[in-house]
Coordinates of C-alpha atoms in Angstrom, one line a residue:
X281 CA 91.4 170.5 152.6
X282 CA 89.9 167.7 154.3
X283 CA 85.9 167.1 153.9
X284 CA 84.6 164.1 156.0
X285 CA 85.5 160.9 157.1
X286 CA 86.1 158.9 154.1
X287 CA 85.7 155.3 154.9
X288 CA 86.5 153.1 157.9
X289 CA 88.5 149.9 157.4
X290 CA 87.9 146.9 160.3
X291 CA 90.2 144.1 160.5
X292 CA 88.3 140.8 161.2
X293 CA 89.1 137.2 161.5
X294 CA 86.1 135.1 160.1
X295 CA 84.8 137.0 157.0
X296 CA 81.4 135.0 157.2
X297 CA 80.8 135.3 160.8
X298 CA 81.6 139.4 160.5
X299 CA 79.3 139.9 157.3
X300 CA 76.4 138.1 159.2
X301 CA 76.6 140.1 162.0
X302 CA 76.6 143.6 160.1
X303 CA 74.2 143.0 157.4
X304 CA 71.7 141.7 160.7
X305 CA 71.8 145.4 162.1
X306 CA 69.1 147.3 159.5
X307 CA 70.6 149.9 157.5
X308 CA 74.0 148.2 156.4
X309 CA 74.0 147.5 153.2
X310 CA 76.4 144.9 151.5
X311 CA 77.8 146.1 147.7
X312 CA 80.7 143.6 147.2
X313 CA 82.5 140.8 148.4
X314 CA 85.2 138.7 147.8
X315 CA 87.8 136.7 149.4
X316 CA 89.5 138.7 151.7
X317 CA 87.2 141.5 152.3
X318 CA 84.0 143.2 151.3
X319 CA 82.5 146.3 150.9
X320 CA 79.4 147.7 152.7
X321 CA 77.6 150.9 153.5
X322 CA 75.6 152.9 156.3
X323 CA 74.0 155.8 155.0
X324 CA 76.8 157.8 153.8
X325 CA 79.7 155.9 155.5
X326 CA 81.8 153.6 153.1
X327 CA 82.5 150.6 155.6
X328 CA 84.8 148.0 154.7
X329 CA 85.9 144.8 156.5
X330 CA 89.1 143.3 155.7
X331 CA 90.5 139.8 156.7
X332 CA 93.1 139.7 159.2
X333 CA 94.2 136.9 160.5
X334 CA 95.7 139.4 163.8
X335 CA 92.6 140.9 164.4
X336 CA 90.2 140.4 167.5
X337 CA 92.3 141.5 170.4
X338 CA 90.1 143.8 172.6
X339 CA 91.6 147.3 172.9
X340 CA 92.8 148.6 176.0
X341 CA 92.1 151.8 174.8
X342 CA 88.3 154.3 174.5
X343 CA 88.7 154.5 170.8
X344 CA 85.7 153.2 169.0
X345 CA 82.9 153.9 166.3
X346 CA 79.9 155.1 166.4
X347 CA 76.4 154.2 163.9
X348 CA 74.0 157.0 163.8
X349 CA 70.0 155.9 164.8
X350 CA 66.8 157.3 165.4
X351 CA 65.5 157.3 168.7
X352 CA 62.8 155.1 167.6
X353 CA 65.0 152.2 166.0
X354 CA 67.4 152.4 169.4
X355 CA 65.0 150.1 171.3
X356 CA 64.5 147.3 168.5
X357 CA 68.5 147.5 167.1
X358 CA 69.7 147.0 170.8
X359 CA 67.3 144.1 171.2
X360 CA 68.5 142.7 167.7
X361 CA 72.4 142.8 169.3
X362 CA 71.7 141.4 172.2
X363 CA 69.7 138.6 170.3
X364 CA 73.0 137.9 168.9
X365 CA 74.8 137.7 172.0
X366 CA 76.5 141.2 171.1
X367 CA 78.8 142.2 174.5
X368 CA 78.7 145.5 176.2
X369 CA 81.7 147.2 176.7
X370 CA 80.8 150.4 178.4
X371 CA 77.2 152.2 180.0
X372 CA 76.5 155.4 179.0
X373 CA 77.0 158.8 180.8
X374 CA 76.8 160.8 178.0
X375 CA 74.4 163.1 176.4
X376 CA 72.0 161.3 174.0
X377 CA 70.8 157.3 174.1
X378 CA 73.9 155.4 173.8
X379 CA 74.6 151.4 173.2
X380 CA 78.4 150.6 173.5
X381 CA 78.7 147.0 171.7
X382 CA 81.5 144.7 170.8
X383 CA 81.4 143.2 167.1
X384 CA 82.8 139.7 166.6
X385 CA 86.5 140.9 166.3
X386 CA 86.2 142.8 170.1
X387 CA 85.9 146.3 167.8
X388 CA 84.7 148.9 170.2
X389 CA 81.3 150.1 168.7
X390 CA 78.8 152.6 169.5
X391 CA 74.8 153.0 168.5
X392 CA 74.4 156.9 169.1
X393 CA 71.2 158.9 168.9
X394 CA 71.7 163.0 168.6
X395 CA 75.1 164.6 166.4
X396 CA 77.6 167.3 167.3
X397 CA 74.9 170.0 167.3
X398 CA 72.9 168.9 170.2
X399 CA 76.1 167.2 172.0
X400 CA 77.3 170.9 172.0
X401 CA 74.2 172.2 173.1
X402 CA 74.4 169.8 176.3
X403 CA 77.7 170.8 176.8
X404 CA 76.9 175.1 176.8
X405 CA 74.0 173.6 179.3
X406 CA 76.7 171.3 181.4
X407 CA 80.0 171.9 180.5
X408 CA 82.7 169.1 181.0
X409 CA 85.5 170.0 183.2
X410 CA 87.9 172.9 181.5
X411 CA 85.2 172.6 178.7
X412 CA 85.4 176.3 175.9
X413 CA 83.6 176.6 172.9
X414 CA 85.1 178.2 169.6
X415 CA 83.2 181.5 168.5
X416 CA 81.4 181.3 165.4
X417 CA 80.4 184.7 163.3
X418 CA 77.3 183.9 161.7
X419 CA 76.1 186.6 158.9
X420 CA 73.9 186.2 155.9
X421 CA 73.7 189.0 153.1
X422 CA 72.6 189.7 149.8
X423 CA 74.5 187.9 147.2
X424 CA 75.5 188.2 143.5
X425 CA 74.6 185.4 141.0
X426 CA 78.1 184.7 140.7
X427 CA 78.9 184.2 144.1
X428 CA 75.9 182.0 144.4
X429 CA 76.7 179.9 141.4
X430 CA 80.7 179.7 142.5
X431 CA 79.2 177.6 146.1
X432 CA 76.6 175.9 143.6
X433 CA 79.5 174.0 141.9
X434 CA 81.4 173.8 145.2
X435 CA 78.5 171.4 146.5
X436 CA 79.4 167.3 146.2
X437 CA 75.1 166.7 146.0
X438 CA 75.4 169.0 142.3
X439 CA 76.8 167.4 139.0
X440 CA 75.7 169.8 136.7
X441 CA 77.3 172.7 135.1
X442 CA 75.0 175.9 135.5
X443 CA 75.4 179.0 134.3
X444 CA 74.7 182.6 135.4
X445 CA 73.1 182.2 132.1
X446 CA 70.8 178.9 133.0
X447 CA 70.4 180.9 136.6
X448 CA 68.8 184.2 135.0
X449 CA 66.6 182.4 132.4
X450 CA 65.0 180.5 134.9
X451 CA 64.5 183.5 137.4
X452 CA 63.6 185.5 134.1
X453 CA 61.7 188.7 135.6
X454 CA 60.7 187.4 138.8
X455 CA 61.1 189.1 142.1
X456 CA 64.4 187.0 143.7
X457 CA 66.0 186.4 146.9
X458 CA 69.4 185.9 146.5
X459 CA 71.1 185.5 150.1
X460 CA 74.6 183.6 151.1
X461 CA 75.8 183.2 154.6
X462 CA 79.2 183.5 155.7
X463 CA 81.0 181.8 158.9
X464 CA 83.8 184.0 160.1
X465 CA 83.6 186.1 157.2
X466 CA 84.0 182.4 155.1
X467 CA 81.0 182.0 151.8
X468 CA 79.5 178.6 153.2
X469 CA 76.1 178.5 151.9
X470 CA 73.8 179.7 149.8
X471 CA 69.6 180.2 149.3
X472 CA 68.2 181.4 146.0
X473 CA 64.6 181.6 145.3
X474 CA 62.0 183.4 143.1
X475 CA 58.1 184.6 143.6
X476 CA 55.5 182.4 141.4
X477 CA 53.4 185.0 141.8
X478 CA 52.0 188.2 144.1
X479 CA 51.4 185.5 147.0
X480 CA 53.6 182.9 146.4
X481 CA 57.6 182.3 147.0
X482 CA 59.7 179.3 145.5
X483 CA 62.9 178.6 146.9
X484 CA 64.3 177.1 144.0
X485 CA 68.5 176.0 145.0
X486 CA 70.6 176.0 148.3
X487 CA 72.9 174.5 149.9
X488 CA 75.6 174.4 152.5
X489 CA 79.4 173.5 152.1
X490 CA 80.3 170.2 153.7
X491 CA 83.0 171.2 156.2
X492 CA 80.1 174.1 157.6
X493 CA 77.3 172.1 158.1
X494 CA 77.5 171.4 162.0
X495 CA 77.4 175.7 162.2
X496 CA 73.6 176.0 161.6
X497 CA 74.4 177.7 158.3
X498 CA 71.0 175.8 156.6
X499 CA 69.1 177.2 159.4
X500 CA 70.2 180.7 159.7
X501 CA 69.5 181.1 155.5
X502 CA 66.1 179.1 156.1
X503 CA 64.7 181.8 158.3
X504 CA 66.1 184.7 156.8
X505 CA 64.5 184.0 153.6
X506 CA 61.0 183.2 155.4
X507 CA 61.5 186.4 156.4
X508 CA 62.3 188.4 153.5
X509 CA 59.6 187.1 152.1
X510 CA 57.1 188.0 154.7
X511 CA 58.3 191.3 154.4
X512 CA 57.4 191.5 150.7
X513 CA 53.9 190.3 151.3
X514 CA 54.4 186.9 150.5
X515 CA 51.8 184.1 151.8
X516 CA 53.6 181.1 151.3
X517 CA 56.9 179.5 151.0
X518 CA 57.1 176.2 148.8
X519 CA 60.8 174.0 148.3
X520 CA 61.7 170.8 146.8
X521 CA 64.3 168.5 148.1
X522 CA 64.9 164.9 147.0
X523 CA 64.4 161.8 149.8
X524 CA 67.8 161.1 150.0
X525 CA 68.5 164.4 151.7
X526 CA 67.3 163.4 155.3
X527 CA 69.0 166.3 157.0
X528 CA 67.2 169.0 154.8
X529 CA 64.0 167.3 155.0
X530 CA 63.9 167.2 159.0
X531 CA 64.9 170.8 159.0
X532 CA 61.8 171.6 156.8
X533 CA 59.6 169.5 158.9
X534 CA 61.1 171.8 162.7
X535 CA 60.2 174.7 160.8
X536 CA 56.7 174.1 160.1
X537 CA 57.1 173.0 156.2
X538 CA 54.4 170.2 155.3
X539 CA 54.6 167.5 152.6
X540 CA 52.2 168.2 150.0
X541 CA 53.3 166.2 146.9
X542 CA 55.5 163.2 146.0
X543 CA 57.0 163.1 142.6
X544 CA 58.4 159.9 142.0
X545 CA 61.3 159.7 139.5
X546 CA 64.1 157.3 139.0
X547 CA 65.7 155.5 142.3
X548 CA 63.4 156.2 145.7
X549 CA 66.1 158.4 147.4
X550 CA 65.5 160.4 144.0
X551 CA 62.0 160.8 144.8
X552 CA 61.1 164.8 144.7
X553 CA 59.3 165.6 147.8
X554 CA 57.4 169.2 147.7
X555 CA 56.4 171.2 151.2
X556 CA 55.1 174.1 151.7
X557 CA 54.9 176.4 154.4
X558 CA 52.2 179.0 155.0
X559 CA 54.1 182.4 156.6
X560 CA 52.2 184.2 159.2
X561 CA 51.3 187.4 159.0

C-alpha cells in the first residue's frame, strides 16, 4: 500500500548554482552533498537534486511542485525569489495564495498556502467544471484496547512496543475514554485518554493513519472526546504533543486548547508542549 510521496529527485546542471538557490528559500535544509548530487529536506519532504548534464529544458507541459508556506512567510519568501531574479511561469487562479516560480534548471515550481482540505472545501463552494466529490462515511465508536493498540503500532510517529499490558497499568483504575474512528467502515484513528481526577480529563495517546489524514479523522475523535467528557462532568481537557507535530498542534490551537507548559527535552522539535482546554458547561 502506498503511504506518501517519498522523495522528489530534480535534475540540474550547475550543482553550486542549484544548492545556492534552495538553501536561500528558509526552511530547506541541506544534509549531504557530494559530487554529483546532494541531499536536502523541507519539512517532511526528502528533496534531492541530481547532476544532469540534460537538464534545464523548460517543460511544455503544467506539471510542477509545490512548497507548502504560511500565509505570513508568502510575502517575504516571494520577495526573497524575486531578489534572485526567480522567473514566473504562471499567475494564479486558484484557491489559496499561490507563487509559480522557475528554479535555475526551468523546473516548474509552486509556493502554495492552504492543503487538500480547504482546496476541497472551495471546490464544494465553486465546483470546477464536471467537478464530484467521493463520499466519505465518518463514524467513531467505543473501542477495545486491542484495537487501539493494533493502530498504535500501525503509526510511523511511534517506535515503541506497547502492550495492552503497558496500556492498562498506566490507565490503572481510572475512568477511560477509549474511542476509534472508522472511514467507510476502515479503523483509521484512534483517541485514548484517562480522568486525573473528578474534574479533570487527560488525553493521554492518539493518532491517525497516514493515508486518512486529509478525512478529518483527528478532528471528528477530538470533539467527540470533548464531549464525552463533558458529559461525565469533566471541567477540563489537558494533551501533550511534541513541537514537531505542527498539524496536531494547530488543530489544538482551532479548538480552543491553550499552551500552558513547555517541557524541553532532547532536540527542539522533541520539545513536549502541554494545553489545556477548559469545557463549557
Amino acid at each position: 500500500m502506498l503511504t506518501g510521496l517519498n522523495h522528489l529527485t530534480l535534475a540540474v546542471r550547475d550543482l553550486a548554482r542549484s544548492l545556492a538557490f534552495y538553501q536561500s528559500l528558509p526552511g530547506i535544509r541541506l544534509h549531504a552533498r557530494w559530487e554529483a548530487g546532494a541531499y536536502l529536506s523541507c519539512g517532511d519532504l526528502w528533496l534531492c537534486l541530481a547532476l544532469d548534464a540534460k537538464a534545464g529544458e523548460r517543460p511544455a507541459h503544467y506539471t510542477h511542485y509545490a512548497f507548502s508556506v504560511s500565509a505570513e512567510a508568502l510575502p517575504r519568501t516571494v520577495k526573497a525569489l524575486e531578489q534572485q531574479g526567480a522567473r514566473v511561469w504562471k499567475d494564479n487562479r486558484s484557491e489559496g495564495h499561490s507563487f509559480y516560480f522557475l528554479d535555475p534548471d526551468n523546473h516548474q515550481l509552486e509556493l502554495h498556502v492552504g492543503d487538500l482540505a480547504s482546496r476541497l472545501a472551495a471546490c464544494r463552494a465553486k465546483p470546477y467544471q464536471g467537478m464530484t466529490f467521493q463520499g466519505v462515511s465518518l463514524t467513531v465508536r467505543h473501542a477495545s484496547l486491542e484495537e487501539i493498540l493494533a493502530l498504535y503500532h500501525r503509526l510511523p510517529e511511534f517506535d515503541d512496543c506497547k502492550s495492552v499490558a503497558d496500556l492498562q497499568t498506566r490507565l490503572a483504575t481510572n475512568q477511560t475514554s477509549q474511542l476509534i474512528a472508522c472511514v467507510n467502515g476502515v479503523p483509521a484513528g484512534f483517541k485514548l485518554g484517562y480522568a486525573l481526577g473528578e474534574t479533570a480529563f487527560y488525553s493521554w495517546l492518539g493518532g491517525v493513519l497516514p493515508e486518512f489524514r486529509r478525512d478529518g479523522v483527528a478532528q471528528a475523535l477530538l470533539v467527540e472526546q470533548e464531549k464525552w467528557a463533558m458529559e461525565q462532568g469533566f471541567c477540563t481537557l489537558t494533551v501533550k504533543t511534541r513541537n514537531k507535530f505542527r498539524g496536531m498542534l494547530m488543530m489544538l490551537l482551532k479548538n480552543g486548547y491553550q499552551l500552558i507548559e513547555i517541557e524541553p527535552k532532547g532536540d527542539t522539535d522533541d520539545y513536549r508542549l502541554l494545553l489545556r482546554k477548559s469545557l463549557a458547561a
